[in-house]
Amino acid sequence: MQALDYFQLALIVIGSAVAVFLIYKILKIILTPLRILVRFLLALAAFAALAYFVAQYFGYDLLAIVLGLLDQPNETLSV
């Protein structure tokens, strides 16, 4: 191998390392809000499950209550 071949090989390795580093940083920037959203959704699901079981303990049907609230007409939104 000649010196030019070693130089080209070094450029390929350095370029690949820079590309991997940039891809890592871009994915970290993109996935951080997604990770926060997933944590929020999991916390919301855990809260809903806890509320359901607490309502069941006190003898209420939480699903029927929520569906009843959704079925009621809302006068503030009608134009």
GROMACS .gro file of N, CA and C in nm:
model
  237
    1MET      N    1   0.084  -0.118   0.000
    1MET     CA    2   0.000   0.000   0.000
    1MET      C    3   0.088   0.124   0.000
    2GLN      N    4   0.037   0.222  -0.068
    2GLN     CA    5   0.111   0.348  -0.075
    2GLN      C    6   0.057   0.444   0.029
    3ALA      N    7   0.125   0.556   0.044
    3ALA     CA    8   0.085   0.655   0.143
    3ALA      C    9  -0.053   0.710   0.112
    4LEU      N   10  -0.085   0.723  -0.016
    4LEU     CA   11  -0.217   0.774  -0.054
    4LEU      C   12  -0.327   0.678  -0.011
    5ASP      N   13  -0.301   0.548  -0.020
    5ASP     CA   14  -0.400   0.449   0.024
    5ASP      C   15  -0.424   0.459   0.175
    6TYR      N   16  -0.318   0.476   0.252
    6TYR     CA   17  -0.333   0.492   0.396
    6TYR      C   18  -0.411   0.619   0.430
    7PHE      N   19  -0.383   0.725   0.354
    7PHE     CA   20  -0.453   0.851   0.376
    7PHE      C   21  -0.602   0.836   0.345
    8GLN      N   22  -0.635   0.769   0.236
    8GLN     CA   23  -0.775   0.747   0.201
    8GLN      C   24  -0.844   0.658   0.305
    9LEU      N   25  -0.773   0.557   0.351
    9LEU     CA   26  -0.828   0.470   0.454
    9LEU      C   27  -0.853   0.547   0.583
   10ALA      N   28  -0.759   0.634   0.620
   10ALA     CA   29  -0.775   0.717   0.740
   10ALA      C   30  -0.894   0.812   0.724
   11LEU      N   31  -0.910   0.870   0.605
   11LEU     CA   32  -1.023   0.959   0.581
   11LEU      C   33  -1.156   0.884   0.591
   12ILE      N   34  -1.160   0.761   0.542
   12ILE     CA   35  -1.282   0.681   0.550
   12ILE      C   36  -1.316   0.650   0.696
   13VAL      N   37  -1.216   0.612   0.774
   13VAL     CA   38  -1.238   0.580   0.916
   13VAL      C   39  -1.281   0.704   0.993
   14ILE      N   40  -1.215   0.816   0.970
   14ILE     CA   41  -1.250   0.940   1.039
   14ILE      C   42  -1.390   0.986   0.997
   15GLY      N   43  -1.421   0.978   0.868
   15GLY     CA   44  -1.554   1.016   0.820
   15GLY      C   45  -1.662   0.928   0.878
   16SER      N   46  -1.635   0.799   0.889
   16SER     CA   47  -1.733   0.707   0.949
   16SER      C   48  -1.753   0.739   1.097
   17ALA      N   49  -1.645   0.768   1.168
   17ALA     CA   50  -1.656   0.801   1.309
   17ALA      C   51  -1.735   0.930   1.329
   18VAL      N   52  -1.710   1.029   1.245
   18VAL     CA   53  -1.784   1.155   1.255
   18VAL      C   54  -1.932   1.132   1.222
   19ALA      N   55  -1.960   1.050   1.122
   19ALA     CA   56  -2.098   1.020   1.085
   19ALA      C   57  -2.172   0.948   1.198
   20VAL      N   58  -2.106   0.852   1.260
   20VAL     CA   59  -2.168   0.780   1.373
   20VAL      C   60  -2.193   0.876   1.489
   21PHE      N   61  -2.099   0.962   1.517
   21PHE     CA   62  -2.114   1.060   1.624
   21PHE      C   63  -2.231   1.155   1.596
   22LEU      N   64  -2.240   1.205   1.473
   22LEU     CA   65  -2.349   1.296   1.437
   22LEU      C   66  -2.485   1.225   1.441
   23ILE      N   67  -2.490   1.103   1.393
   23ILE     CA   68  -2.615   1.027   1.398
   23ILE      C   69  -2.656   1.005   1.543
   24TYR      N   70  -2.561   0.974   1.631
   24TYR     CA   71  -2.590   0.956   1.773
   24TYR      C   72  -2.648   1.084   1.834
   25LYS      N   73  -2.586   1.196   1.804
   25LYS     CA   74  -2.631   1.323   1.860
   25LYS      C   75  -2.770   1.360   1.807
   26ILE      N   76  -2.794   1.339   1.679
   26ILE     CA   77  -2.924   1.371   1.620
   26ILE      C   78  -3.032   1.282   1.680
   27LEU      N   79  -3.004   1.153   1.694
   27LEU     CA   80  -3.102   1.062   1.754
   27LEU      C   81  -3.128   1.096   1.899
   28LYS      N   82  -3.025   1.140   1.970
   28LYS     CA   83  -3.043   1.179   2.110
   28LYS      C   84  -3.134   1.301   2.119
   29ILE      N   85  -3.117   1.397   2.028
   29ILE     CA   86  -3.202   1.517   2.028
   29ILE      C   87  -3.345   1.480   1.993
   30ILE      N   88  -3.363   1.389   1.897
   30ILE     CA   89  -3.497   1.350   1.854
   30ILE      C   90  -3.567   1.266   1.960
   31LEU      N   91  -3.496   1.173   2.021
   31LEU     CA   92  -3.559   1.076   2.110
   31LEU      C   93  -3.584   1.129   2.251
   32THR      N   94  -3.518   1.237   2.292
   32THR     CA   95  -3.540   1.289   2.426
   32THR      C   96  -3.685   1.335   2.446
   33PRO      N   97  -3.743   1.415   2.356
   33PRO     CA   98  -3.886   1.449   2.375
   33PRO      C   99  -3.976   1.327   2.367
   34LEU      N  100  -3.941   1.231   2.283
   34LEU     CA  101  -4.020   1.109   2.272
   34LEU      C  102  -4.015   1.031   2.402
   35ARG      N  103  -3.900   1.026   2.465
   35ARG     CA  104  -3.885   0.958   2.594
   35ARG      C  105  -3.969   1.026   2.701
   36ILE      N  106  -3.971   1.159   2.699
   36ILE     CA  107  -4.052   1.235   2.794
   36ILE      C  108  -4.200   1.207   2.769
   37LEU      N  109  -4.241   1.202   2.641
   37LEU     CA  110  -4.380   1.173   2.608
   37LEU      C  111  -4.419   1.033   2.654
   38VAL      N  112  -4.331   0.936   2.636
   38VAL     CA  113  -4.361   0.799   2.679
   38VAL      C  114  -4.375   0.794   2.831
   39ARG      N  115  -4.288   0.863   2.903
   39ARG     CA  116  -4.300   0.867   3.049
   39ARG      C  117  -4.431   0.931   3.092
   40PHE      N  118  -4.470   1.038   3.024
   40PHE     CA  119  -4.596   1.105   3.056
   40PHE      C  120  -4.714   1.013   3.030
   41LEU      N  121  -4.714   0.943   2.917
   41LEU     CA  122  -4.823   0.853   2.884
   41LEU      C  123  -4.830   0.735   2.982
   42LEU      N  124  -4.715   0.683   3.022
   42LEU     CA  125  -4.714   0.575   3.121
   42LEU      C  126  -4.766   0.623   3.256
   43ALA      N  127  -4.728   0.744   3.296
   43ALA     CA  128  -4.779   0.799   3.422
   43ALA      C  129  -4.929   0.821   3.414
   44LEU      N  130  -4.977   0.867   3.299
   44LEU     CA  131  -5.121   0.887   3.281
   44LEU      C  132  -5.196   0.755   3.286
   45ALA      N  133  -5.140   0.652   3.224
   45ALA     CA  134  -5.203   0.519   3.228
   45ALA      C  135  -5.204   0.463   3.370
   46ALA      N  136  -5.095   0.483   3.443
   46ALA     CA  137  -5.090   0.436   3.582
   46ALA      C  138  -5.192   0.511   3.668
   47PHE      N  139  -5.207   0.641   3.645
   47PHE     CA  140  -5.306   0.719   3.719
   47PHE      C  141  -5.447   0.671   3.687
   48ALA      N  142  -5.474   0.644   3.559
   48ALA     CA  143  -5.607   0.597   3.519
   48ALA      C  144  -5.637   0.461   3.583
   49ALA      N  145  -5.539   0.372   3.584
   49ALA     CA  146  -5.561   0.241   3.645
   49ALA      C  147  -5.584   0.255   3.796
   50LEU      N  148  -5.507   0.340   3.860
   50LEU     CA  149  -5.525   0.362   4.004
   50LEU      C  150  -5.662   0.423   4.033
   51ALA      N  151  -5.703   0.520   3.953
   51ALA     CA  152  -5.834   0.582   3.973
   51ALA      C  153  -5.946   0.481   3.952
   52TYR      N  154  -5.930   0.393   3.854
   52TYR     CA  155  -6.031   0.291   3.828
   52TYR      C  156  -6.047   0.198   3.949
   53PHE      N  157  -5.933   0.151   4.003
   53PHE     CA  158  -5.941   0.058   4.115
   53PHE      C  159  -5.989   0.125   4.243
   54VAL      N  160  -5.955   0.251   4.264
   54VAL     CA  161  -6.006   0.323   4.380
   54VAL      C  162  -6.156   0.343   4.367
   55ALA      N  163  -6.203   0.376   4.247
   55ALA     CA  164  -6.347   0.392   4.226
   55ALA      C  165  -6.420   0.259   4.246
   56GLN      N  166  -6.361   0.150   4.200
   56GLN     CA  167  -6.421   0.018   4.221
   56GLN      C  168  -6.428  -0.016   4.370
   57TYR      N  169  -6.327   0.022   4.444
   57TYR     CA  170  -6.324  -0.005   4.587
   57TYR      C  171  -6.439   0.066   4.659
   58PHE      N  172  -6.468   0.190   4.618
   58PHE     CA  173  -6.575   0.265   4.681
   58PHE      C  174  -6.711   0.240   4.617
   59GLY      N  175  -6.719   0.148   4.520
   59GLY     CA  176  -6.847   0.108   4.464
   59GLY      C  177  -6.894   0.188   4.344
   60TYR      N  178  -6.807   0.264   4.282
   60TYR     CA  179  -6.846   0.342   4.165
   60TYR      C  180  -6.797   0.274   4.039
   61ASP      N  181  -6.870   0.295   3.930
   61ASP     CA  182  -6.827   0.245   3.800
   61ASP      C  183  -6.767   0.364   3.725
   62LEU      N  184  -6.636   0.376   3.730
   62LEU     CA  185  -6.568   0.492   3.673
   62LEU      C  186  -6.587   0.501   3.522
   63LEU      N  187  -6.587   0.388   3.455
   63LEU     CA  188  -6.605   0.388   3.310
   63LEU      C  189  -6.743   0.442   3.273
   64ALA      N  190  -6.847   0.403   3.346
   64ALA     CA  191  -6.982   0.454   3.318
   64ALA      C  192  -6.991   0.604   3.347
   65ILE      N  193  -6.922   0.649   3.451
   65ILE     CA  194  -6.924   0.792   3.484
   65ILE      C  195  -6.858   0.872   3.373
   66VAL      N  196  -6.741   0.826   3.326
   66VAL     CA  197  -6.669   0.898   3.221
   66VAL      C  198  -6.748   0.897   3.092
   67LEU      N  199  -6.805   0.783   3.055
   67LEU     CA  200  -6.885   0.776   2.933
   67LEU      C  201  -7.010   0.862   2.945
   68GLY      N  202  -7.069   0.870   3.062
   68GLY     CA  203  -7.184   0.957   3.083
   68GLY      C  204  -7.148   1.104   3.066
   69LEU      N  205  -7.028   1.141   3.114
   69LEU     CA  206  -6.983   1.279   3.097
   69LEU      C  207  -6.957   1.311   2.950
   70LEU      N  208  -6.906   1.214   2.877
   70LEU     CA  209  -6.877   1.237   2.736
   70LEU      C  210  -7.004   1.243   2.652
   71ASP      N  211  -7.110   1.176   2.695
   71ASP     CA  212  -7.236   1.175   2.621
   71ASP      C  213  -7.319   1.301   2.645
   72GLN      N  214  -7.293   1.373   2.752
   72GLN     CA  215  -7.371   1.493   2.780
   72GLN      C  216  -7.338   1.601   2.679
   73PRO      N  217  -7.441   1.671   2.631
   73PRO     CA  218  -7.412   1.783   2.540
   73PRO      C  219  -7.346   1.897   2.616
   74ASN      N  220  -7.251   1.959   2.551
   74ASN     CA  221  -7.177   2.067   2.613
   74ASN      C  222  -7.226   2.198   2.551
   75GLU      N  223  -7.294   2.281   2.629
   75GLU     CA  224  -7.352   2.404   2.577
   75GLU      C  225  -7.245   2.510   2.546
   76THR      N  226  -7.132   2.503   2.611
   76THR     CA  227  -7.030   2.605   2.589
   76THR      C  228  -6.964   2.591   2.454
   77LEU      N  229  -6.965   2.471   2.397
   77LEU     CA  230  -6.900   2.452   2.267
   77LEU      C  231  -6.994   2.474   2.150
   78SER      N  232  -7.125   2.472   2.172
   78SER     CA  233  -7.218   2.492   2.062
   78SER      C  234  -7.223   2.639   2.023
   79VAL      N  235  -7.230   2.663   1.893
   79VAL     CA  236  -7.228   2.801   1.843
   79VAL      C  237  -7.367   2.839   1.798
   0.00000   0.00000   0.00000
